[in-house]
PDB file of C-alpha atoms in Angstrom:
ATOM      1  CA  ASP L   1     -45.008  15.554  10.651  1.00 94.00           C
ATOM      2  CA  VAL L   2     -41.458  14.652  11.627  1.00 95.00           C
ATOM      3  CA  GLN L   3     -41.604  11.416  13.586  1.00 96.00           C
ATOM      4  CA  LEU L   4     -38.825   9.103  14.984  1.00 97.00           C
ATOM      5  CA  GLN L   5     -38.947   5.910  16.770  1.00 96.00           C
ATOM      6  CA  ALA L   6     -35.927   4.165  18.347  1.00 96.00           C
ATOM      7  CA  SER L   7     -35.750   0.408  18.931  1.00 97.00           C
ATOM      8  CA  GLY L   8     -33.438  -2.241  19.704  1.00 98.00           C
ATOM      9  CA  GLY L   9     -32.353  -1.724  23.250  1.00 97.00           C
ATOM     10  CA  GLY L  10     -31.859  -4.374  25.810  1.00 98.00           C
ATOM     11  CA  LEU L  11     -29.664  -6.021  28.203  1.00 98.00           C
ATOM     12  CA  VAL L  12     -26.189  -6.966  27.418  1.00 98.00           C
ATOM     13  CA  GLN L  13     -22.925  -7.905  29.057  1.00 98.00           C
ATOM     14  CA  THR L  14     -19.832  -5.801  29.221  1.00 98.00           C
ATOM     15  CA  GLY L  15     -17.986  -6.154  25.892  1.00 98.00           C
ATOM     16  CA  GLY L  16     -21.158  -7.010  23.941  1.00 98.00           C
ATOM     17  CA  SER L  17     -22.776  -5.353  21.017  1.00 98.00           C
ATOM     18  CA  LEU L  18     -26.167  -3.951  20.098  1.00 98.00           C
ATOM     19  CA  ARG L  19     -27.749  -2.281  17.143  1.00 98.00           C
ATOM     20  CA  LEU L  20     -30.182   0.354  17.649  1.00 98.00           C
ATOM     21  CA  SER L  21     -32.673   1.286  14.925  1.00 98.00           C
ATOM     22  CA  CYS L  22     -34.427   4.540  14.231  1.00 98.00           C
ATOM     23  CA  ALA L  23     -37.553   4.609  11.969  1.00 97.00           C
ATOM     24  CA  ALA L  24     -37.841   8.132  10.502  1.00 97.00           C
ATOM     25  CA  SER L  25     -40.830   9.635   8.632  1.00 96.00           C
ATOM     26  CA  GLY L  26     -42.055  12.952   7.564  1.00 95.00           C
ATOM     27  CA  PHE L  27     -38.651  14.362   6.541  1.00 95.00           C
ATOM     28  CA  SER L  28     -35.684  13.832   4.207  1.00 93.00           C
ATOM     29  CA  PHE L  29     -32.210  12.922   5.416  1.00 94.00           C
ATOM     30  CA  ASP L  30     -31.066  15.408   2.663  1.00 92.00           C
ATOM     31  CA  ASP L  31     -32.633  18.225   4.662  1.00 94.00           C
ATOM     32  CA  TYR L  32     -32.187  17.111   8.333  1.00 96.00           C
ATOM     33  CA  ALA L  33     -29.202  16.026  10.371  1.00 97.00           C
ATOM     34  CA  ILE L  34     -29.800  12.850  12.232  1.00 96.00           C
ATOM     35  CA  GLY L  35     -28.389  11.895  15.668  1.00 96.00           C
ATOM     36  CA  TRP L  36     -28.358   9.599  18.737  1.00 97.00           C
ATOM     37  CA  PHE L  37     -28.391  10.931  22.178  1.00 97.00           C
ATOM     38  CA  ARG L  38     -28.522   9.240  25.511  1.00 97.00           C
ATOM     39  CA  GLU L  39     -29.630  10.188  28.969  1.00 97.00           C
ATOM     40  CA  ALA L  40     -28.622   8.297  32.125  1.00 95.00           C
ATOM     41  CA  PRO L  41     -29.937   8.766  35.621  1.00 89.00           C
ATOM     42  CA  GLY L  42     -28.388  11.972  37.238  1.00 91.00           C
ATOM     43  CA  LYS L  43     -26.555  12.922  34.135  1.00 93.00           C
ATOM     44  CA  GLU L  44     -27.323  15.520  31.404  1.00 93.00           C
ATOM     45  CA  ARG L  45     -28.466  14.390  27.950  1.00 93.00           C
ATOM     46  CA  GLU L  46     -25.327  13.682  25.799  1.00 95.00           C
ATOM     47  CA  ALA L  47     -24.949  13.628  22.099  1.00 97.00           C
ATOM     48  CA  VAL L  48     -23.566  10.281  21.086  1.00 98.00           C
ATOM     49  CA  VAL L  49     -23.220  10.203  17.239  1.00 98.00           C
ATOM     50  CA  CYS L  50     -24.713  12.754  14.903  1.00 97.00           C
ATOM     51  CA  TYR L  51     -24.457  12.780  11.189  1.00 96.00           C
ATOM     52  CA  SER L  52     -25.504  14.709   8.112  1.00 95.00           C
ATOM     53  CA  THR L  53     -25.843  13.103   4.640  1.00 91.00           C
ATOM     54  CA  TRP L  54     -25.655  16.510   3.104  1.00 90.00           C
ATOM     55  CA  ASP L  55     -21.994  17.108   3.838  1.00 89.00           C
ATOM     56  CA  ASP L  56     -21.188  13.444   5.011  1.00 93.00           C
ATOM     57  CA  ASN L  57     -20.055  14.951   8.269  1.00 94.00           C
ATOM     58  CA  THR L  58     -20.111  12.924  11.514  1.00 97.00           C
ATOM     59  CA  TYR L  59     -19.721  13.929  15.263  1.00 97.00           C
ATOM     60  CA  THR L  60     -18.788  11.178  17.606  1.00 98.00           C
ATOM     61  CA  ALA L  61     -18.431  11.714  21.276  1.00 97.00           C
ATOM     62  CA  ASP L  62     -15.133  10.895  22.797  1.00 97.00           C
ATOM     63  CA  SER L  63     -16.696   8.427  25.044  1.00 96.00           C
ATOM     64  CA  VAL L  64     -17.765   6.274  22.333  1.00 98.00           C
ATOM     65  CA  GLU L  65     -15.158   6.919  19.741  1.00 98.00           C
ATOM     66  CA  GLY L  66     -14.033   3.811  17.978  1.00 98.00           C
ATOM     67  CA  ARG L  67     -16.942   1.791  19.442  1.00 98.00           C
ATOM     68  CA  PHE L  68     -20.178   3.266  18.139  1.00 98.00           C
ATOM     69  CA  THR L  69     -21.009   4.010  14.395  1.00 97.00           C
ATOM     70  CA  ILE L  70     -23.931   5.503  12.693  1.00 97.00           C
ATOM     71  CA  SER L  71     -25.457   4.130   9.276  1.00 96.00           C
ATOM     72  CA  VAL L  72     -28.244   5.300   7.098  1.00 95.00           C
ATOM     73  CA  ASP L  73     -30.545   3.489   4.927  1.00 95.00           C
ATOM     74  CA  ASN L  74     -32.267   6.177   2.769  1.00 91.00           C
ATOM     75  CA  ALA L  75     -34.464   3.668   0.941  1.00 93.00           C
ATOM     76  CA  LYS L  76     -36.014   2.510   4.161  1.00 95.00           C
ATOM     77  CA  ASN L  77     -35.943   5.857   6.010  1.00 94.00           C
ATOM     78  CA  MET L  78     -33.933   4.182   8.697  1.00 96.00           C
ATOM     79  CA  HIS L  79     -30.750   4.964  10.496  1.00 96.00           C
ATOM     80  CA  TYR L  80     -28.991   2.757  12.890  1.00 97.00           C
ATOM     81  CA  LEU L  81     -26.440   3.039  15.910  1.00 98.00           C
ATOM     82  CA  GLN L  82     -24.062   0.162  16.035  1.00 98.00           C
ATOM     83  CA  MET L  83     -22.743  -0.226  19.529  1.00 98.00           C
ATOM     84  CA  ASN L  84     -19.749  -2.436  20.049  1.00 98.00           C
ATOM     85  CA  ALA L  85     -17.453  -3.155  23.117  1.00 98.00           C
ATOM     86  CA  LEU L  86     -20.164  -1.881  25.418  1.00 98.00           C
ATOM     87  CA  LYS L  87     -19.348  -0.726  28.923  1.00 98.00           C
ATOM     88  CA  PRO L  88     -21.511  -0.281  32.032  1.00 97.00           C
ATOM     89  CA  GLU L  89     -21.251   3.486  31.628  1.00 96.00           C
ATOM     90  CA  ASP L  90     -22.987   3.122  28.373  1.00 98.00           C
ATOM     91  CA  THR L  91     -26.122   2.319  30.270  1.00 97.00           C
ATOM     92  CA  ALA L  92     -28.903   4.912  29.412  1.00 98.00           C
ATOM     93  CA  VAL L  93     -32.034   5.657  27.531  1.00 98.00           C
ATOM     94  CA  TYR L  94     -31.051   6.221  23.869  1.00 98.00           C
ATOM     95  CA  TYR L  95     -32.933   8.544  21.609  1.00 96.00           C
ATOM     96  CA  CYS L  96     -32.815   9.235  17.937  1.00 97.00           C
ATOM     97  CA  ALA L  97     -33.331  12.850  16.935  1.00 97.00           C
ATOM     98  CA  ALA L  98     -33.482  15.179  13.776  1.00 97.00           C
ATOM     99  CA  GLN L  99     -32.529  18.760  13.153  1.00 97.00           C
ATOM    100  CA  LEU L 100     -33.524  20.904  10.222  1.00 96.00           C
ATOM    101  CA  MET L 101     -30.330  22.058   8.695  1.00 95.00           C
ATOM    102  CA  ASP L 102     -29.782  25.731   7.891  1.00 91.00           C
ATOM    103  CA  ARG L 103     -28.011  25.813   4.489  1.00 89.00           C
ATOM    104  CA  GLY L 104     -26.130  22.672   5.457  1.00 87.00           C
ATOM    105  CA  SER L 105     -25.145  23.873   8.893  1.00 91.00           C
ATOM    106  CA  TRP L 106     -26.137  21.975  12.150  1.00 94.00           C
ATOM    107  CA  PHE L 107     -25.120  21.851  15.714  1.00 94.00           C
ATOM    108  CA  VAL L 108     -24.284  18.969  18.051  1.00 94.00           C
ATOM    109  CA  GLY L 109     -25.751  20.540  21.323  1.00 92.00           C
ATOM    110  CA  PRO L 110     -28.798  18.593  22.563  1.00 90.00           C
ATOM    111  CA  ASN L 111     -30.894  21.816  22.682  1.00 92.00           C
ATOM    112  CA  TYR L 112     -30.654  22.128  18.740  1.00 95.00           C
ATOM    113  CA  TRP L 113     -32.616  18.868  18.112  1.00 96.00           C
ATOM    114  CA  PRO L 114     -36.354  19.714  18.490  1.00 95.00           C
ATOM    115  CA  PHE L 115     -37.451  16.384  16.936  1.00 96.00           C
ATOM    116  CA  ARG L 116     -36.968  13.353  19.119  1.00 95.00           C
ATOM    117  CA  GLY L 117     -38.547  10.009  19.345  1.00 90.00           C
ATOM    118  CA  GLN L 118     -39.285   7.916  22.260  1.00 92.00           C
ATOM    119  CA  GLY L 119     -36.033   6.257  23.584  1.00 94.00           C
ATOM    120  CA  THR L 120     -34.991   2.727  24.037  1.00 97.00           C
ATOM    121  CA  LEU L 121     -33.158   1.517  27.244  1.00 98.00           C
ATOM    122  CA  VAL L 122     -29.661  -0.001  26.908  1.00 98.00           C
ATOM    123  CA  THR L 123     -28.398  -1.663  29.959  1.00 98.00           C
ATOM    124  CA  VAL L 124     -24.838  -2.930  30.175  1.00 98.00           C
ATOM    125  CA  SER L 125     -24.212  -5.395  33.103  1.00 97.00           C
ATOM    126  CA  SER L 126     -20.675  -5.723  34.449  1.00 91.00           C
TER     127      SER L 126
END
């Protein structure tokens, strides 16, 4: 079974940094794209950063460009979201997710990611 579990959330001041971790099991990063999404109260779920090791392709939302980066540790079946220069508007529950690629193709839209772990709350104080 595909399983994912995010961790590392917490309370941080504006301008601070956090690194979220996602423990993945039951699938290979060679076959699945991986991504981070967030959901804030009253807002739609948003793709933050998504990545495929197959084609080394990364999607980064405009709202986090230059501040958030994704990294992968294949040996540990982990991936990470490094978040720098955090802003109050980054406050949300963050999820990691996976999408089985179709001959290397994958899609950013949240509805294309059927595998999702429990989220971790990130709160950025002003």
